[in-house]
Amino acid sequence: MGLRLPIPPQPQERVRLDDHVLAQRCVAGDRAAQHQLFHAHRRRVHATLYRIVGSNASMDDLLQDTFINVFRSLATYRGEALLATWIDRCAVRVAYAHIAQRRARMPSLELVPEIPAGDPSAERRALAREAARHLYAALDEMDPKQRTAFSLHAIDGRPLAEVAELMDASVVATQTRVWRARRALSARAGKDTALVDFISAGRTSGKEDG
């Protein structure tokens, strides 16, 4: 009987193993590993928070809160999921708590960058900025779970299955939340021209996949 060589780990298994090693180093107090983790995931976490809550004065605090939660609970990470997915769950929980606590406050939105003087597309971008303000004003009145599911799926473009995993919910429940959010936005769009333009431009038409 010939020598049976060990089967090398698949790419995703290799990533999970590397993630687990990095997490263990962080838990052990390895400052270099902690910096590596933070810098590897900071931009994606910021983008996730940005899509859910809209850019506002609390963004830096939310980013900080997310990584405080990450490092406090990192000892519980066992490598069953990618570290990026596990960290994104922390970001979603922080964003959800922020929305639930401050639902009555209108956020200061900056979803479109400042328009440089002489920019030929200034009018289009100004309209996009205004539409985004109207969109997040509408989202600000929604149930936090509906808003979070909708933002992750329709605005951030994540598949329903991934959103469900991040929110610790079933795909059916997640799809229902997205559908209810869309229905609420469509109803509001009947009285809001800017929102109609935003929706008709396909900016909130996330792919309805399972």
Coordinates of N, CA and C in Angstrom, one line a residue:
M1 N 0.8 -1.2 0.0 CA 0.0 0.0 0.0 C 0.9 1.2 0.0
G2 N 0.6 2.1 -1.0 CA 1.5 3.3 -1.1 C 1.3 4.3 0.0
L3 N 2.3 5.2 0.2 CA 2.2 6.2 1.2 C 1.2 7.2 0.8
R4 N 0.3 7.5 1.7 CA -0.8 8.5 1.5 C -0.4 9.8 2.0
L5 N -0.3 10.8 1.1 CA 0.2 12.1 1.5 C -1.0 12.9 2.1
P6 N -0.7 13.7 3.0 CA -1.8 14.5 3.6 C -2.4 15.5 2.6
I7 N -3.7 15.7 2.7 CA -4.4 16.6 1.8 C -4.2 18.0 2.3
P8 N -3.7 18.9 1.4 CA -3.5 20.3 1.9 C -4.8 21.0 2.1
P9 N -4.9 21.9 3.1 CA -6.1 22.6 3.4 C -6.6 23.4 2.2
Q10 N -7.9 23.5 2.0 CA -8.5 24.3 1.0 C -8.2 25.8 1.3
P11 N -8.3 26.7 0.3 CA -8.0 28.1 0.5 C -8.8 28.7 1.6
Q12 N -10.1 28.5 1.7 CA -10.9 29.1 2.8 C -10.5 28.5 4.1
E13 N -10.2 27.2 4.2 CA -9.7 26.6 5.4 C -8.4 27.2 5.9
R14 N -7.5 27.4 4.9 CA -6.2 28.0 5.2 C -6.4 29.4 5.8
V15 N -7.3 30.2 5.2 CA -7.6 31.5 5.7 C -8.2 31.5 7.1
R16 N -9.1 30.5 7.4 CA -9.6 30.4 8.7 C -8.6 30.0 9.7
L17 N -7.7 29.1 9.3 CA -6.6 28.8 10.2 C -5.7 30.0 10.5
D18 N -5.4 30.7 9.5 CA -4.6 31.9 9.7 C -5.3 32.9 10.5
D19 N -6.6 33.1 10.3 CA -7.4 34.0 11.1 C -7.4 33.5 12.6
H20 N -7.5 32.2 12.9 CA -7.5 31.7 14.2 C -6.1 32.0 14.9
V21 N -5.1 31.8 14.2 CA -3.7 32.1 14.7 C -3.6 33.6 15.0
L22 N -4.1 34.4 14.1 CA -4.0 35.9 14.4 C -4.8 36.3 15.6
A23 N -6.0 35.7 15.7 CA -6.9 36.0 16.8 C -6.2 35.6 18.1
Q24 N -5.6 34.4 18.2 CA -4.9 33.9 19.4 C -3.8 34.8 19.7
R25 N -3.0 35.3 18.7 CA -1.9 36.2 19.0 C -2.5 37.5 19.6
C26 N -3.6 38.0 19.1 CA -4.2 39.2 19.6 C -4.6 39.0 21.1
V27 N -5.2 37.9 21.4 CA -5.7 37.6 22.7 C -4.5 37.5 23.7
A28 N -3.4 37.0 23.2 CA -2.2 36.9 24.0 C -1.5 38.2 24.3
G29 N -2.0 39.3 23.7 CA -1.5 40.6 23.9 C -0.4 41.0 22.9
D30 N -0.3 40.3 21.8 CA 0.7 40.7 20.8 C 0.3 41.9 20.1
R31 N 1.0 43.0 20.3 CA 0.6 44.3 19.8 C 0.7 44.4 18.3
A32 N 1.7 43.7 17.7 CA 1.8 43.7 16.3 C 0.7 43.0 15.6
A33 N 0.2 41.9 16.2 CA -1.0 41.2 15.7 C -2.2 42.1 15.8
Q34 N -2.4 42.8 16.9 CA -3.5 43.7 17.1 C -3.6 44.8 16.0
H35 N -2.4 45.4 15.8 CA -2.3 46.4 14.7 C -2.6 45.8 13.4
Q36 N -2.1 44.6 13.1 CA -2.4 43.9 11.8 C -3.9 43.7 11.6
L37 N -4.5 43.2 12.7 CA -6.0 42.9 12.6 C -6.7 44.2 12.3
F38 N -6.4 45.3 13.1 CA -7.1 46.5 12.9 C -7.0 47.1 11.5
H39 N -5.7 47.2 11.1 CA -5.5 47.8 9.7 C -6.0 46.9 8.6
A40 N -6.1 45.6 8.8 CA -6.6 44.7 7.8 C -8.1 44.9 7.6
H41 N -8.8 45.2 8.7 CA -10.3 45.2 8.6 C -10.9 46.6 8.8
R42 N -10.1 47.6 9.1 CA -10.7 48.9 9.4 C -11.5 49.5 8.3
R43 N -11.0 49.5 7.0 CA -11.7 50.1 5.9 C -13.1 49.4 5.7
R44 N -13.1 48.1 5.7 CA -14.3 47.4 5.5 C -15.4 47.6 6.6
V45 N -14.9 47.6 7.8 CA -15.8 47.9 8.9 C -16.4 49.3 8.8
H46 N -15.5 50.3 8.5 CA -16.0 51.7 8.3 C -17.1 51.7 7.2
A47 N -16.8 51.0 6.1 CA -17.8 51.0 5.0 C -19.1 50.4 5.4
T48 N -19.0 49.3 6.2 CA -20.3 48.6 6.7 C -21.1 49.6 7.6
L49 N -20.4 50.2 8.5 CA -21.1 51.2 9.4 C -21.7 52.3 8.5
Y50 N -20.9 52.8 7.6 CA -21.3 53.9 6.7 C -22.6 53.6 6.0
R51 N -22.7 52.4 5.4 CA -23.9 52.0 4.7 C -25.1 51.9 5.6
I52 N -24.9 51.5 6.8 CA -26.1 51.2 7.7 C -26.6 52.5 8.3
V53 N -25.7 53.3 8.9 CA -26.1 54.5 9.6 C -26.0 55.8 8.8
G54 N -25.3 55.8 7.7 CA -25.1 57.0 7.0 C -23.9 57.7 7.7
S55 N -23.1 58.5 7.0 CA -22.0 59.2 7.6 C -22.5 60.3 8.5
N56 N -22.0 60.3 9.7 CA -22.4 61.3 10.7 C -21.3 61.5 11.7
A57 N -21.5 62.5 12.6 CA -20.4 62.9 13.5 C -20.0 61.7 14.4
S58 N -20.8 60.7 14.5 CA -20.5 59.6 15.4 C -19.7 58.4 14.8
M59 N -19.4 58.6 13.5 CA -18.8 57.5 12.8 C -17.5 57.0 13.4
D60 N -16.6 57.9 13.8 CA -15.3 57.5 14.4 C -15.6 56.8 15.7
D61 N -16.6 57.3 16.5 CA -16.9 56.6 17.8 C -17.5 55.2 17.5
L62 N -18.3 55.0 16.4 CA -18.8 53.7 16.1 C -17.7 52.8 15.7
L63 N -16.8 53.3 14.9 CA -15.6 52.5 14.5 C -14.8 52.0 15.7
Q64 N -14.6 52.9 16.6 CA -13.9 52.6 17.8 C -14.6 51.6 18.7
D65 N -15.9 51.8 18.8 CA -16.7 50.9 19.6 C -16.7 49.5 19.0
T66 N -16.7 49.4 17.7 CA -16.7 48.1 17.0 C -15.4 47.4 17.4
F67 N -14.3 48.0 17.3 CA -13.0 47.3 17.5 C -12.8 47.1 19.0
I68 N -13.4 47.9 19.9 CA -13.3 47.6 21.3 C -14.1 46.3 21.6
N69 N -15.2 46.2 21.0 CA -16.0 45.0 21.1 C -15.3 43.8 20.5
V70 N -14.6 44.0 19.4 CA -13.9 42.9 18.7 C -12.8 42.4 19.7
F71 N -12.0 43.3 20.2 CA -10.8 42.8 21.0 C -11.3 42.3 22.4
R72 N -12.4 42.8 22.9 CA -12.9 42.3 24.1 C -13.5 40.9 24.0
S73 N -14.0 40.5 22.9 CA -14.7 39.2 22.7 C -13.9 38.3 21.8
L74 N -12.7 38.7 21.4 CA -11.9 37.9 20.4 C -11.5 36.5 21.0
A75 N -11.5 36.4 22.3 CA -11.2 35.1 22.9 C -12.2 34.0 22.6
T76 N -13.4 34.5 22.2 CA -14.5 33.6 21.9 C -14.5 33.1 20.5
Y77 N -13.6 33.7 19.6 CA -13.5 33.4 18.2 C -12.9 32.0 18.1
R78 N -13.6 31.1 17.5 CA -13.1 29.7 17.3 C -12.7 29.3 15.9
G79 N -12.9 30.2 15.0 CA -12.5 29.9 13.6 C -13.6 29.2 12.8
E80 N -14.8 29.1 13.3 CA -15.9 28.5 12.5 C -16.2 29.3 11.3
A81 N -16.1 30.6 11.4 CA -16.4 31.5 10.3 C -15.1 32.3 10.0
L82 N -15.1 32.9 8.8 CA -13.9 33.8 8.5 C -13.9 34.9 9.6
L83 N -12.7 35.4 9.9 CA -12.6 36.5 10.9 C -13.3 37.7 10.4
A84 N -13.2 38.0 9.1 CA -13.9 39.1 8.5 C -15.4 39.1 8.8
T85 N -16.0 37.9 8.6 CA -17.4 37.8 8.9 C -17.7 38.0 10.3
W86 N -16.9 37.4 11.2 CA -17.1 37.6 12.6 C -17.0 39.0 13.1
I87 N -16.0 39.8 12.5 CA -15.9 41.2 12.8 C -17.0 42.0 12.3
D88 N -17.5 41.6 11.1 CA -18.7 42.3 10.5 C -19.9 42.2 11.4
R89 N -20.0 41.0 12.0 CA -21.2 40.8 12.9 C -21.1 41.8 14.1
C90 N -19.8 42.0 14.6 CA -19.6 43.0 15.7 C -20.0 44.4 15.2
A91 N -19.7 44.8 13.9 CA -20.0 46.1 13.4 C -21.5 46.2 13.2
V92 N -22.2 45.2 12.8 CA -23.6 45.2 12.6 C -24.3 45.4 14.0
R93 N -23.8 44.7 15.0 CA -24.4 44.9 16.3 C -24.2 46.3 16.9
V94 N -23.1 46.9 16.6 CA -22.8 48.3 17.1 C -23.7 49.3 16.3
A95 N -23.8 49.1 15.0 CA -24.7 49.9 14.2 C -26.2 49.8 14.6
Y96 N -26.6 48.6 14.8 CA -28.0 48.3 15.2 C -28.3 49.0 16.6
A97 N -27.4 48.9 17.5 CA -27.6 49.5 18.8 C -27.6 51.1 18.7
H98 N -26.8 51.6 17.8 CA -26.8 53.1 17.6 C -28.1 53.5 17.0
I99 N -28.6 52.8 16.0 CA -29.9 53.1 15.4 C -31.0 53.0 16.4
A100 N -31.0 52.0 17.2 CA -32.1 51.8 18.2 C -32.1 52.8 19.2
Q101 N -30.9 53.3 19.6 CA -30.8 54.3 20.7 C -31.1 55.7 20.2
R102 N -30.8 56.0 18.9 CA -30.9 57.4 18.5 C -31.8 57.5 17.3
R103 N -32.8 56.7 17.2 CA -33.8 56.6 16.1 C -34.5 57.9 15.9
A104 N -34.7 58.7 16.9 CA -35.5 59.9 16.8 C -34.6 61.1 16.2
R105 N -33.3 60.9 16.2 CA -32.4 62.0 15.8 C -32.1 61.9 14.3
M106 N -32.2 63.0 13.6 CA -31.9 63.0 12.2 C -30.4 63.0 12.0
P107 N -29.8 62.0 11.4 CA -28.3 62.0 11.3 C -27.8 63.1 10.3
S108 N -26.6 63.6 10.5 CA -26.0 64.5 9.6 C -25.3 63.7 8.5
L109 N -25.9 63.7 7.3 CA -25.4 62.8 6.3 C -24.5 63.4 5.3
E110 N -23.5 62.6 4.9 CA -22.5 63.1 3.9 C -22.3 61.9 3.0
L111 N -23.3 61.3 2.4 CA -23.1 60.1 1.6 C -22.5 60.4 0.2
V112 N -22.4 61.7 -0.2 CA -21.8 62.0 -1.4 C -20.7 63.0 -1.1
P113 N -19.4 62.9 -1.6 CA -18.4 63.8 -1.2 C -18.7 65.2 -1.6
E114 N -18.0 66.1 -0.9 CA -18.1 67.6 -1.3 C -17.8 67.8 -2.8
I115 N -18.6 68.7 -3.4 CA -18.4 68.9 -4.8 C -17.4 70.0 -5.1
P116 N -16.3 69.6 -5.8 CA -15.3 70.6 -6.2 C -15.9 71.7 -7.1
A117 N -15.3 72.9 -6.9 CA -15.8 74.0 -7.8 C -15.4 73.7 -9.2
G118 N -16.4 74.0 -10.1 CA -16.1 73.8 -11.5 C -16.3 72.4 -12.0
D119 N -16.8 71.5 -11.1 CA -17.0 70.1 -11.5 C -18.2 70.1 -12.4
P120 N -18.0 69.5 -13.7 CA -19.1 69.5 -14.6 C -20.3 68.6 -14.2
S121 N -20.0 67.7 -13.3 CA -21.0 66.8 -12.8 C -21.6 67.3 -11.5
A122 N -21.4 68.6 -11.2 CA -21.8 69.1 -9.9 C -23.3 69.0 -9.6
E123 N -24.1 69.3 -10.7 CA -25.6 69.2 -10.5 C -26.0 67.8 -10.2
R124 N -25.5 66.8 -11.0 CA -25.8 65.4 -10.8 C -25.5 64.9 -9.4
R125 N -24.3 65.3 -8.9 CA -23.8 64.9 -7.6 C -24.6 65.6 -6.5
A126 N -25.0 66.8 -6.8 CA -25.8 67.5 -5.8 C -27.2 66.8 -5.6
L127 N -27.7 66.4 -6.7 CA -29.0 65.7 -6.7 C -28.9 64.4 -6.0
A128 N -27.7 63.7 -6.2 CA -27.5 62.4 -5.6 C -27.3 62.6 -4.1
R129 N -26.7 63.7 -3.7 CA -26.5 64.0 -2.2 C -27.9 64.2 -1.6
E130 N -28.7 65.0 -2.3 CA -30.1 65.3 -1.7 C -30.9 64.0 -1.7
A131 N -30.8 63.2 -2.7 CA -31.6 61.9 -2.7 C -31.1 61.1 -1.5
A132 N -29.8 61.0 -1.3 CA -29.3 60.2 -0.2 C -29.8 60.7 1.1
R133 N -29.9 62.0 1.3 CA -30.4 62.6 2.5 C -31.9 62.2 2.7
H134 N -32.6 62.2 1.7 CA -34.0 61.8 1.8 C -34.1 60.3 2.1
L135 N -33.3 59.5 1.5 CA -33.3 58.1 1.7 C -33.0 57.8 3.2
Y136 N -32.0 58.4 3.7 CA -31.6 58.1 5.1 C -32.6 58.7 6.1
A137 N -33.2 59.8 5.7 CA -34.3 60.3 6.6 C -35.4 59.3 6.7
A138 N -35.7 58.6 5.5 CA -36.8 57.6 5.5 C -36.3 56.4 6.3
L139 N -35.1 56.0 6.1 CA -34.6 54.8 6.9 C -34.6 55.1 8.4
D140 N -34.4 56.4 8.8 CA -34.3 56.7 10.2 C -35.6 56.5 10.9
E141 N -36.7 56.4 10.2 CA -38.0 56.1 10.8 C -38.4 54.7 10.8
M142 N -37.5 53.8 10.2 CA -37.8 52.4 10.1 C -37.5 51.6 11.4
D143 N -38.1 50.4 11.5 CA -37.6 49.5 12.5 C -36.1 49.2 12.3
P144 N -35.3 49.2 13.4 CA -33.8 49.1 13.2 C -33.4 47.8 12.5
K145 N -34.1 46.7 12.7 CA -33.8 45.5 12.0 C -34.1 45.5 10.5
Q146 N -35.2 46.2 10.2 CA -35.5 46.3 8.8 C -34.5 47.2 8.1
R147 N -34.2 48.3 8.7 CA -33.2 49.3 8.2 C -31.8 48.6 8.0
T148 N -31.4 47.8 9.0 CA -30.1 47.2 8.9 C -30.1 46.2 7.8
A149 N -31.1 45.3 7.7 CA -31.1 44.3 6.6 C -31.2 45.0 5.3
F150 N -32.0 46.0 5.1 CA -32.1 46.7 3.8 C -30.8 47.4 3.5
S151 N -30.1 48.0 4.4 CA -28.9 48.7 4.1 C -27.8 47.8 3.7
L152 N -27.7 46.7 4.4 CA -26.7 45.7 4.1 C -26.9 45.0 2.7
H153 N -28.2 44.8 2.4 CA -28.5 44.1 1.1 C -28.6 45.1 0.0
A154 N -29.5 46.0 0.1 CA -29.8 46.9 -1.0 C -28.8 48.0 -1.3
I155 N -28.2 48.5 -0.2 CA -27.2 49.6 -0.3 C -25.8 49.1 -0.4
D156 N -25.4 48.2 0.5 CA -24.1 47.6 0.5 C -23.9 46.5 -0.5
G157 N -25.0 45.9 -1.0 CA -24.9 44.9 -2.1 C -24.6 43.5 -1.6
R158 N -24.8 43.2 -0.3 CA -24.4 41.9 0.2 C -25.6 40.9 -0.1
P159 N -25.3 39.6 -0.4 CA -26.3 38.7 -0.7 C -27.2 38.5 0.6
L160 N -28.4 38.1 0.4 CA -29.4 37.9 1.5 C -28.8 36.9 2.5
A161 N -28.2 35.8 2.0 CA -27.6 34.8 2.9 C -26.6 35.3 3.8
E162 N -25.7 36.2 3.3 CA -24.7 36.8 4.1 C -25.3 37.8 5.1
V163 N -26.3 38.6 4.7 CA -26.9 39.5 5.6 C -27.6 38.7 6.8
A164 N -28.2 37.6 6.4 CA -28.9 36.8 7.4 C -27.8 36.3 8.4
E165 N -26.7 35.9 7.9 CA -25.6 35.4 8.8 C -25.1 36.5 9.7
L166 N -24.9 37.7 9.2 CA -24.4 38.8 10.0 C -25.4 39.2 11.0
M167 N -26.7 39.1 10.8 CA -27.7 39.5 11.7 C -28.2 38.3 12.6
D168 N -27.6 37.2 12.4 CA -28.1 36.0 13.2 C -29.6 35.7 13.0
A169 N -30.0 35.8 11.7 CA -31.4 35.6 11.4 C -31.5 34.6 10.3
S170 N -32.7 34.1 10.0 CA -32.9 33.2 8.9 C -33.0 34.0 7.6
V171 N -32.7 33.3 6.5 CA -32.8 34.0 5.2 C -34.2 34.5 4.9
V172 N -35.2 33.7 5.3 CA -36.6 34.1 5.1 C -36.9 35.4 5.9
A173 N -36.5 35.4 7.2 CA -36.7 36.6 8.0 C -36.0 37.8 7.4
T174 N -34.8 37.6 6.9 CA -34.0 38.7 6.4 C -34.7 39.2 5.1
Q175 N -35.2 38.3 4.2 CA -35.9 38.7 3.0 C -37.1 39.5 3.3
T176 N -37.8 39.1 4.4 CA -39.1 39.8 4.8 C -38.7 41.2 5.2
R177 N -37.7 41.3 6.0 CA -37.3 42.7 6.5 C -36.9 43.6 5.3
V178 N -36.2 43.1 4.4 CA -35.8 43.9 3.2 C -37.1 44.2 2.4
W179 N -38.0 43.3 2.2 CA -39.2 43.6 1.5 C -40.0 44.6 2.2
R180 N -40.2 44.6 3.5 CA -40.9 45.6 4.2 C -40.3 46.9 4.1
A181 N -39.0 47.0 4.2 CA -38.3 48.2 4.0 C -38.5 48.8 2.7
R182 N -38.5 48.0 1.6 CA -38.7 48.5 0.3 C -40.1 49.0 0.1
R183 N -41.1 48.3 0.7 CA -42.5 48.7 0.7 C -42.7 50.1 1.3
A184 N -42.0 50.3 2.5 CA -42.1 51.5 3.2 C -41.5 52.6 2.4
L185 N -40.4 52.4 1.7 CA -39.7 53.4 0.9 C -40.6 53.7 -0.3
S186 N -41.2 52.7 -0.9 CA -42.1 52.9 -2.1 C -43.3 53.8 -1.7
A187 N -43.8 53.5 -0.5 CA -45.0 54.3 -0.1 C -44.6 55.8 0.1
R188 N -43.4 56.0 0.7 CA -42.9 57.3 1.0 C -42.6 58.0 -0.3
A189 N -42.1 57.3 -1.3 CA -41.6 57.8 -2.5 C -42.8 58.5 -3.3
G190 N -44.0 58.0 -3.0 CA -45.2 58.6 -3.6 C -45.4 60.1 -3.3
K191 N -44.7 60.6 -2.2 CA -44.8 62.0 -1.8 C -43.5 62.7 -1.8
D192 N -42.4 62.0 -2.3 CA -41.1 62.5 -2.2 C -40.4 62.3 -3.6
T193 N -40.3 63.4 -4.4 CA -39.7 63.3 -5.7 C -38.3 62.9 -5.7
A194 N -37.5 63.4 -4.7 CA -36.1 63.0 -4.6 C -35.9 61.5 -4.4
L195 N -36.8 61.0 -3.6 CA -36.7 59.6 -3.2 C -37.1 58.7 -4.4
V196 N -38.1 59.2 -5.2 CA -38.5 58.5 -6.4 C -37.4 58.4 -7.4
D197 N -36.7 59.5 -7.6 CA -35.5 59.5 -8.5 C -34.4 58.6 -8.0
F198 N -34.2 58.6 -6.7 CA -33.2 57.7 -6.1 C -33.5 56.2 -6.4
I199 N -34.7 55.9 -6.1 CA -35.2 54.5 -6.3 C -35.2 54.1 -7.8
S200 N -35.7 55.0 -8.6 CA -35.8 54.7 -10.0 C -34.5 54.6 -10.7
A201 N -33.4 55.2 -10.1 CA -32.1 55.1 -10.6 C -31.4 53.8 -10.3
G202 N -32.1 53.0 -9.5 CA -31.6 51.6 -9.2 C -30.6 51.6 -8.0
R203 N -30.5 52.8 -7.3 CA -29.6 52.8 -6.2 C -30.0 51.9 -5.0
T204 N -31.3 51.5 -4.9 CA -31.7 50.6 -3.9 C -32.2 49.3 -4.4
S205 N -31.8 48.9 -5.6 CA -32.3 47.7 -6.2 C -31.4 46.6 -6.0
G206 N -31.1 46.2 -4.7 CA -30.2 45.1 -4.5 C -30.8 43.8 -5.1
K207 N -29.9 42.9 -5.4 CA -30.3 41.6 -6.0 C -31.0 40.8 -5.0
E208 N -32.2 40.3 -5.4 CA -33.0 39.4 -4.5 C -32.6 38.0 -4.6
D209 N -31.5 37.7 -4.0 CA -31.0 36.3 -4.1 C -31.1 35.6 -2.7
G210 N -31.0 34.3 -2.7 CA -31.1 33.6 -1.5 C -29.7 33.2 -1.0

